[in-house]
């Protein structure tokens, strides 16, 4: 749904999708502008949605249909990506991607008044054991936990 549709909701509308959540998050949390932090956030948002779609979670997925299985599939898929210089992407990058999905969905659930009908499957999602790289993650996370 577009922001215009939010202003004039249609009774019986099919519901809000992950794409609607992305649009809302972009408009209300990231925004436009030349600030380097905003540019980086826009790039990460686009990258996260490409990776989520590759993991089987397209933007057309309704928020009320999100499951923990979706979240685990996205996490496991992101953990398989290679970084440009060789090797797998680091745990901090995976955590940032998952944190963005968690924040985006949480924001949408609040703003679309879906807290009673949907949940955020990225809430409390751990990345350590799923990666098979527990030692690498433990070394990177001595200051903070690995729960997203």
GROMACS .gro file of N, CA and C in nm, residues 8-102:
model
  285
    8UNK      N    1  -0.647   0.690   0.341
    8UNK     CA    2  -0.785   0.654   0.307
    8UNK      C    3  -0.797   0.502   0.298
    9UNK      N    4  -0.791   0.433   0.411
    9UNK     CA    5  -0.795   0.287   0.405
    9UNK      C    6  -0.928   0.237   0.349
   10UNK      N    7  -0.919   0.131   0.272
   10UNK     CA    8  -1.037   0.071   0.210
   10UNK      C    9  -1.076  -0.051   0.294
   11UNK      N   10  -1.201  -0.056   0.334
   11UNK     CA   11  -1.247  -0.170   0.413
   11UNK      C   12  -1.229  -0.297   0.331
   12UNK      N   13  -1.174  -0.400   0.394
   12UNK     CA   14  -1.153  -0.526   0.325
   12UNK      C   15  -1.024  -0.528   0.244
   13UNK      N   16  -0.938  -0.427   0.261
   13UNK     CA   17  -0.811  -0.425   0.189
   13UNK      C   18  -0.731  -0.548   0.226
   14UNK      N   19  -0.646  -0.595   0.135
   14UNK     CA   20  -0.575  -0.721   0.157
   14UNK      C   21  -0.476  -0.719   0.272
   15UNK      N   22  -0.436  -0.605   0.320
   15UNK     CA   23  -0.342  -0.599   0.431
   15UNK      C   24  -0.213  -0.533   0.392
   16UNK      N   25  -0.128  -0.516   0.490
   16UNK     CA   26  -0.001  -0.449   0.469
   16UNK      C   27   0.108  -0.551   0.443
   17UNK      N   28   0.192  -0.521   0.346
   17UNK     CA   29   0.299  -0.611   0.309
   17UNK      C   30   0.432  -0.563   0.364
   18UNK      N   31   0.533  -0.646   0.347
   18UNK     CA   32   0.668  -0.610   0.384
   18UNK      C   33   0.714  -0.489   0.302
   19UNK      N   34   0.668  -0.480   0.177
   19UNK     CA   35   0.698  -0.364   0.093
   19UNK      C   36   0.638  -0.236   0.149
   20UNK      N   37   0.518  -0.246   0.203
   20UNK     CA   38   0.455  -0.131   0.267
   20UNK      C   39   0.536  -0.089   0.390
   21UNK      N   40   0.584  -0.187   0.464
   21UNK     CA   41   0.666  -0.159   0.582
   21UNK      C   42   0.796  -0.090   0.541
   22UNK      N   43   0.854  -0.136   0.430
   22UNK     CA   44   0.978  -0.075   0.380
   22UNK      C   45   0.955   0.071   0.342
   23UNK      N   46   0.845   0.098   0.272
   23UNK     CA   47   0.813   0.234   0.231
   23UNK      C   48   0.792   0.325   0.352
   24UNK      N   49   0.718   0.275   0.451
   24UNK     CA   50   0.693   0.352   0.573
   24UNK      C   51   0.824   0.380   0.646
   25UNK      N   52   0.907   0.278   0.662
   25UNK     CA   53   1.034   0.293   0.733
   25UNK      C   54   1.124   0.392   0.660
   26UNK      N   55   1.127   0.380   0.528
   26UNK     CA   56   1.210   0.473   0.449
   26UNK      C   57   1.163   0.616   0.470
   27UNK      N   58   1.034   0.639   0.459
   27UNK     CA   59   0.980   0.775   0.470
   27UNK      C   60   0.991   0.834   0.610
   28UNK      N   61   0.971   0.751   0.713
   28UNK     CA   62   0.967   0.804   0.848
   28UNK      C   63   1.098   0.793   0.925
   29UNK      N   64   1.182   0.700   0.891
   29UNK     CA   65   1.304   0.678   0.968
   29UNK      C   66   1.432   0.713   0.892
   30UNK      N   67   1.437   0.685   0.764
   30UNK     CA   68   1.559   0.710   0.688
   30UNK      C   69   1.552   0.843   0.616
   31UNK      N   70   1.450   0.859   0.533
   31UNK     CA   71   1.429   0.984   0.461
   31UNK      C   72   1.529   1.008   0.350
   32UNK      N   73   1.509   1.118   0.282
   32UNK     CA   74   1.596   1.156   0.171
   32UNK      C   75   1.705   1.248   0.224
   33UNK      N   76   1.791   1.289   0.136
   33UNK     CA   77   1.897   1.383   0.176
   33UNK      C   78   2.034   1.330   0.142
   34UNK      N   79   2.131   1.418   0.152
   34UNK     CA   80   2.268   1.384   0.114
   34UNK      C   81   2.354   1.342   0.232
   35UNK      N   82   2.298   1.337   0.350
   35UNK     CA   83   2.373   1.296   0.467
   35UNK      C   84   2.430   1.155   0.443
   36UNK      N   85   2.560   1.134   0.464
   36UNK     CA   86   2.620   1.003   0.439
   36UNK      C   87   2.556   0.890   0.518
   37UNK      N   88   2.509   0.919   0.640
   37UNK     CA   89   2.444   0.813   0.719
   37UNK      C   90   2.313   0.772   0.655
   38UNK      N   91   2.239   0.867   0.601
   38UNK     CA   92   2.113   0.835   0.533
   38UNK      C   93   2.140   0.756   0.406
   39UNK      N   94   2.243   0.795   0.333
   39UNK     CA   95   2.278   0.722   0.211
   39UNK      C   96   2.316   0.577   0.243
   40UNK      N   97   2.394   0.559   0.348
   40UNK     CA   98   2.433   0.425   0.390
   40UNK      C   99   2.311   0.344   0.433
   41UNK      N  100   2.220   0.405   0.504
   41UNK     CA  101   2.098   0.337   0.548
   41UNK      C  102   2.011   0.297   0.428
   42UNK      N  103   2.002   0.384   0.328
   42UNK     CA  104   1.925   0.351   0.207
   42UNK      C  105   1.987   0.232   0.134
   43UNK      N  106   2.119   0.232   0.124
   43UNK     CA  107   2.189   0.119   0.059
   43UNK      C  108   2.165  -0.010   0.136
   44UNK      N  109   2.177  -0.004   0.268
   44UNK     CA  110   2.158  -0.125   0.348
   44UNK      C  111   2.013  -0.174   0.338
   45UNK      N  112   1.918  -0.082   0.337
   45UNK     CA  113   1.778  -0.121   0.323
   45UNK      C  114   1.755  -0.195   0.191
   46UNK      N  115   1.808  -0.142   0.083
   46UNK     CA  116   1.793  -0.206  -0.048
   46UNK      C  117   1.860  -0.343  -0.048
   47UNK      N  118   1.980  -0.351   0.009
   47UNK     CA  119   2.054  -0.477   0.013
   47UNK      C  120   1.980  -0.582   0.096
   48UNK      N  121   1.924  -0.540   0.209
   48UNK     CA  122   1.852  -0.633   0.295
   48UNK      C  123   1.731  -0.690   0.222
   49UNK      N  124   1.661  -0.608   0.147
   49UNK     CA  125   1.543  -0.657   0.076
   49UNK      C  126   1.579  -0.749  -0.040
   50UNK      N  127   1.691  -0.724  -0.105
   50UNK     CA  128   1.737  -0.815  -0.210
   50UNK      C  129   1.771  -0.950  -0.148
   51UNK      N  130   1.842  -0.947  -0.036
   51UNK     CA  131   1.880  -1.072   0.032
   51UNK      C  132   1.759  -1.145   0.087
   52UNK      N  133   1.663  -1.072   0.141
   52UNK     CA  134   1.541  -1.136   0.193
   52UNK      C  135   1.463  -1.202   0.080
   53UNK      N  136   1.452  -1.135  -0.033
   53UNK     CA  137   1.382  -1.193  -0.148
   53UNK      C  138   1.454  -1.319  -0.197
   54UNK      N  139   1.587  -1.315  -0.199
   54UNK     CA  140   1.664  -1.432  -0.241
   54UNK      C  141   1.646  -1.548  -0.144
   55UNK      N  142   1.613  -1.516  -0.019
   55UNK     CA  143   1.590  -1.619   0.083
   55UNK      C  144   1.446  -1.670   0.083
   56UNK      N  145   1.363  -1.617  -0.006
   56UNK     CA  146   1.224  -1.661  -0.014
   56UNK      C  147   1.126  -1.573   0.060
   57UNK      N  148   1.166  -1.451   0.093
   57UNK     CA  149   1.078  -1.357   0.163
   57UNK      C  150   1.061  -1.233   0.076
   58UNK      N  151   0.969  -1.238  -0.022
   58UNK     CA  152   0.950  -1.123  -0.110
   58UNK      C  153   0.879  -1.007  -0.040
   59UNK      N  154   0.892  -0.890  -0.096
   59UNK     CA  155   0.830  -0.770  -0.040
   59UNK      C  156   0.678  -0.780  -0.039
   60UNK      N  157   0.621  -0.868  -0.117
   60UNK     CA  158   0.476  -0.883  -0.122
   60UNK      C  159   0.420  -0.965  -0.005
   61UNK      N  160   0.505  -1.022   0.078
   61UNK     CA  161   0.460  -1.101   0.193
   61UNK      C  162   0.385  -1.011   0.291
   62UNK      N  163   0.267  -1.054   0.329
   62UNK     CA  164   0.188  -0.977   0.424
   62UNK      C  165   0.250  -0.986   0.563
   63UNK      N  166   0.248  -0.876   0.635
   63UNK     CA  167   0.306  -0.873   0.770
   63UNK      C  168   0.241  -0.975   0.863
   64UNK      N  169   0.111  -0.995   0.847
   64UNK     CA  170   0.041  -1.090   0.935
   64UNK      C  171   0.079  -1.235   0.904
   65UNK      N  172   0.145  -1.258   0.790
   65UNK     CA  173   0.185  -1.393   0.750
   65UNK      C  174   0.332  -1.423   0.780
   66UNK      N  175   0.405  -1.328   0.836
   66UNK     CA  176   0.546  -1.351   0.866
   66UNK      C  177   0.561  -1.455   0.976
   67UNK      N  178   0.658  -1.545   0.958
   67UNK     CA  179   0.681  -1.650   1.055
   67UNK      C  180   0.827  -1.651   1.099
   68UNK      N  181   0.853  -1.722   1.207
   68UNK     CA  182   0.990  -1.739   1.254
   68UNK      C  183   1.072  -1.813   1.148
   69UNK      N  184   1.008  -1.902   1.074
   69UNK     CA  185   1.077  -1.973   0.967
   69UNK      C  186   1.128  -1.875   0.861
   70UNK      N  187   1.050  -1.772   0.829
   70UNK     CA  188   1.096  -1.669   0.736
   70UNK      C  189   1.222  -1.601   0.790
   71UNK      N  190   1.218  -1.564   0.917
   71UNK     CA  191   1.331  -1.494   0.979
   71UNK      C  192   1.456  -1.582   0.977
   72UNK      N  193   1.441  -1.709   1.012
   72UNK     CA  194   1.557  -1.798   1.012
   72UNK      C  195   1.610  -1.818   0.871
   73UNK      N  196   1.521  -1.827   0.772
   73UNK     CA  197   1.566  -1.843   0.633
   73UNK      C  198   1.646  -1.722   0.587
   74UNK      N  199   1.600  -1.603   0.623
   74UNK     CA  200   1.673  -1.481   0.586
   74UNK      C  201   1.808  -1.480   0.655
   75UNK      N  202   1.811  -1.508   0.785
   75UNK     CA  203   1.937  -1.512   0.860
   75UNK      C  204   2.036  -1.611   0.797
   76UNK      N  205   1.989  -1.732   0.772
   76UNK     CA  206   2.077  -1.835   0.717
   76UNK      C  207   2.127  -1.798   0.579
   77UNK      N  208   2.042  -1.734   0.501
   77UNK     CA  209   2.082  -1.692   0.366
   77UNK      C  210   2.187  -1.581   0.372
   78UNK      N  211   2.167  -1.484   0.459
   78UNK     CA  212   2.263  -1.374   0.472
   78UNK      C  213   2.398  -1.427   0.517
   79UNK      N  214   2.399  -1.527   0.602
   79UNK     CA  215   2.524  -1.584   0.651
   79UNK      C  216   2.606  -1.651   0.541
   80UNK      N  217   2.544  -1.681   0.427
   80UNK     CA  218   2.616  -1.748   0.318
   80UNK      C  219   2.685  -1.651   0.223
   81UNK      N  220   2.659  -1.522   0.235
   81UNK     CA  221   2.715  -1.425   0.141
   81UNK      C  222   2.865  -1.410   0.158
   82UNK      N  223   2.932  -1.399   0.044
   82UNK     CA  224   3.077  -1.373   0.042
   82UNK      C  225   3.100  -1.224   0.037
   83UNK      N  226   3.203  -1.179   0.106
   83UNK     CA  227   3.238  -1.037   0.096
   83UNK      C  228   3.333  -1.017  -0.020
   84UNK      N  229   3.344  -0.895  -0.065
   84UNK     CA  230   3.421  -0.862  -0.185
   84UNK      C  231   3.567  -0.906  -0.175
   85UNK      N  232   3.630  -0.894  -0.060
   85UNK     CA  233   3.770  -0.928  -0.044
   85UNK      C  234   3.795  -1.076  -0.018
   86UNK      N  235   3.691  -1.157  -0.018
   86UNK     CA  236   3.704  -1.299   0.011
   86UNK      C  237   3.651  -1.331   0.150
   87UNK      N  238   3.612  -1.453   0.169
   87UNK     CA  239   3.555  -1.495   0.297
   87UNK      C  240   3.409  -1.459   0.307
   88UNK      N  241   3.349  -1.499   0.416
   88UNK     CA  242   3.207  -1.470   0.440
   88UNK      C  243   3.191  -1.334   0.505
   89UNK      N  244   3.072  -1.275   0.488
   89UNK     CA  245   3.049  -1.146   0.554
   89UNK      C  246   3.054  -1.167   0.705
   90UNK      N  247   3.094  -1.065   0.775
   90UNK     CA  248   3.114  -1.076   0.919
   90UNK      C  249   2.986  -1.076   0.999
   91UNK      N  250   2.995  -1.123   1.121
   91UNK     CA  251   2.879  -1.128   1.209
   91UNK      C  252   2.818  -0.991   1.236
   92UNK      N  253   2.901  -0.888   1.242
   92UNK     CA  254   2.847  -0.754   1.266
   92UNK      C  255   2.758  -0.710   1.149
   93UNK      N  256   2.797  -0.744   1.027
   93UNK     CA  257   2.716  -0.709   0.910
   93UNK      C  258   2.584  -0.785   0.912
   94UNK      N  259   2.590  -0.912   0.948
   94UNK     CA  260   2.468  -0.993   0.957
   94UNK      C  261   2.376  -0.933   1.064
   95UNK      N  262   2.433  -0.897   1.178
   95UNK     CA  263   2.354  -0.838   1.286
   95UNK      C  264   2.289  -0.707   1.243
   96UNK      N  265   2.363  -0.625   1.168
   96UNK     CA  266   2.306  -0.498   1.121
   96UNK      C  267   2.189  -0.523   1.026
   97UNK      N  268   2.205  -0.619   0.934
   97UNK     CA  269   2.097  -0.650   0.841
   97UNK      C  270   1.973  -0.699   0.915
   98UNK      N  271   1.992  -0.790   1.008
   98UNK     CA  272   1.879  -0.844   1.083
   98UNK      C  273   1.817  -0.739   1.174
   99UNK      N  274   1.900  -0.652   1.230
   99UNK     CA  275   1.848  -0.544   1.314
   99UNK      C  276   1.762  -0.448   1.233
  100UNK      N  277   1.801  -0.424   1.108
  100UNK     CA  278   1.720  -0.336   1.023
  100UNK      C  279   1.585  -0.400   0.995
  101UNK      N  280   1.584  -0.531   0.965
  101UNK     CA  281   1.456  -0.599   0.941
  101UNK      C  282   1.370  -0.596   1.067
  102UNK      N  283   1.430  -0.620   1.180
  102UNK     CA  284   1.356  -0.617   1.307
  102UNK      C  285   1.297  -0.478   1.332
   0.00000   0.00000   0.00000
